[in-house]
Amino acid sequence: LFEMACDKGDMKTCVDLGQTWSKKFDSPEGFEKMQIFWGKACDSGMIDICEKFADMIVFRKPREERVPLSQKYYEKACEGKSAEACYKLARAIVDNLENSEFKARPFYEKGCEFNHAESCYYIGVYLSEAYGETLELDKLKEMFSFYDKSCKNGFEPSCSSSSSLKA
């Protein structure tokens, strides 16, 4: 009965069914059912469910499965303007995949676009590493802009990077 309601587009029921199955998340059947029910809710635009499901995957699945299983849900939430989801996907990529900084950067950029302070900071870090000890004014200004935006959005560690580039 409830599955039929979900199939007919009652997204609250899909969320509730997914929540019920979340108690069995670690079993193959529980995970599969969550993918079905929360996947429908996510696909319908409930970005908070997309992000919640991706978070569960990252925190509870084996390391090698985290990014492949969570990425589409984080991406959906990121596309829905969840700056935190963009950042979490970037962190999941960096933390779980080898040589992955270039894969993470677009998600940091998207998070920064949505004013996520730590996302802006990590773009500044990448630029700093890419540019090395450059004294080229345009490159310094670019790095400064990301550290400054991060600082203005409340990420304290970026404030010292921002002020040292300003000097």
PDB file of N, CA, C and O in Angstrom, residues 34-44 49 53 73:
ATOM      1  N   MET A  34      16.474   1.540   0.220  1.00  0.00           N
ATOM      2  CA  MET A  34      16.715   2.972   0.428  1.00  0.00           C
ATOM      3  C   MET A  34      17.016   3.664  -0.896  1.00  0.00           C
ATOM      4  O   MET A  34      16.549   4.773  -1.135  1.00  0.00           O
ATOM      5  N   GLN A  35      17.822   3.002  -1.742  1.00  0.00           N
ATOM      6  CA  GLN A  35      18.124   3.574  -3.051  1.00  0.00           C
ATOM      7  C   GLN A  35      16.841   3.786  -3.855  1.00  0.00           C
ATOM      8  O   GLN A  35      16.703   4.795  -4.536  1.00  0.00           O
ATOM      9  N   ILE A  36      15.927   2.849  -3.763  1.00  0.00           N
ATOM     10  CA  ILE A  36      14.669   2.971  -4.501  1.00  0.00           C
ATOM     11  C   ILE A  36      13.845   4.141  -3.958  1.00  0.00           C
ATOM     12  O   ILE A  36      13.468   5.051  -4.700  1.00  0.00           O
ATOM     13  N   PHE A  37      13.577   4.121  -2.659  1.00  0.00           N
ATOM     14  CA  PHE A  37      12.651   5.107  -2.082  1.00  0.00           C
ATOM     15  C   PHE A  37      13.269   6.497  -1.969  1.00  0.00           C
ATOM     16  O   PHE A  37      12.659   7.486  -2.372  1.00  0.00           O
ATOM     17  N   TRP A  38      14.465   6.580  -1.414  1.00  0.00           N
ATOM     18  CA  TRP A  38      15.087   7.902  -1.307  1.00  0.00           C
ATOM     19  C   TRP A  38      15.569   8.387  -2.671  1.00  0.00           C
ATOM     20  O   TRP A  38      15.630   9.578  -2.917  1.00  0.00           O
ATOM     21  N   GLY A  39      15.889   7.440  -3.557  1.00  0.00           N
ATOM     22  CA  GLY A  39      16.242   7.826  -4.923  1.00  0.00           C
ATOM     23  C   GLY A  39      15.094   8.538  -5.615  1.00  0.00           C
ATOM     24  O   GLY A  39      15.299   9.543  -6.295  1.00  0.00           O
ATOM     25  N   LYS A  40      13.881   8.031  -5.426  1.00  0.00           N
ATOM     26  CA  LYS A  40      12.700   8.686  -6.011  1.00  0.00           C
ATOM     27  C   LYS A  40      12.504  10.080  -5.417  1.00  0.00           C
ATOM     28  O   LYS A  40      12.225  11.039  -6.138  1.00  0.00           O
ATOM     29  N   ALA A  41      12.651  10.181  -4.103  1.00  0.00           N
ATOM     30  CA  ALA A  41      12.500  11.483  -3.442  1.00  0.00           C
ATOM     31  C   ALA A  41      13.580  12.448  -3.930  1.00  0.00           C
ATOM     32  O   ALA A  41      13.296  13.614  -4.220  1.00  0.00           O
ATOM     33  N   CYS A  42      14.786  11.947  -4.039  1.00  0.00           N
ATOM     34  CA  CYS A  42      15.900  12.769  -4.522  1.00  0.00           C
ATOM     35  C   CYS A  42      15.629  13.227  -5.959  1.00  0.00           C
ATOM     36  O   CYS A  42      15.757  14.413  -6.270  1.00  0.00           O
ATOM     37  N   ASP A  43      15.239  12.294  -6.816  1.00  0.00           N
ATOM     38  CA  ASP A  43      14.964  12.623  -8.213  1.00  0.00           C
ATOM     39  C   ASP A  43      13.824  13.627  -8.357  1.00  0.00           C
ATOM     40  O   ASP A  43      13.764  14.369  -9.333  1.00  0.00           O
ATOM     41  N   SER A  44      12.924  13.649  -7.363  1.00  0.00           N
ATOM     42  CA  SER A  44      11.796  14.587  -7.431  1.00  0.00           C
ATOM     43  C   SER A  44      12.190  15.992  -6.976  1.00  0.00           C
ATOM     44  O   SER A  44      11.382  16.902  -7.017  1.00  0.00           O
ATOM     45  N   ILE A  49      17.111  15.094   1.067  1.00  0.00           N
ATOM     46  CA  ILE A  49      17.156  13.628   1.091  1.00  0.00           C
ATOM     47  C   ILE A  49      18.359  13.128   0.285  1.00  0.00           C
ATOM     48  O   ILE A  49      19.036  12.185   0.694  1.00  0.00           O
ATOM     49  N   PHE A  53      21.179  10.878   2.189  1.00  0.00           N
ATOM     50  CA  PHE A  53      21.523   9.544   1.729  1.00  0.00           C
ATOM     51  C   PHE A  53      23.015   9.468   1.396  1.00  0.00           C
ATOM     52  O   PHE A  53      23.707   8.517   1.779  1.00  0.00           O
ATOM     53  N   TYR A  73      24.120  11.382  -5.685  1.00  0.00           N
ATOM     54  CA  TYR A  73      23.218  12.028  -4.724  1.00  0.00           C
ATOM     55  C   TYR A  73      23.768  13.389  -4.292  1.00  0.00           C
ATOM     56  O   TYR A  73      23.026  14.362  -4.202  1.00  0.00           O
TER      57      TYR A  73
END
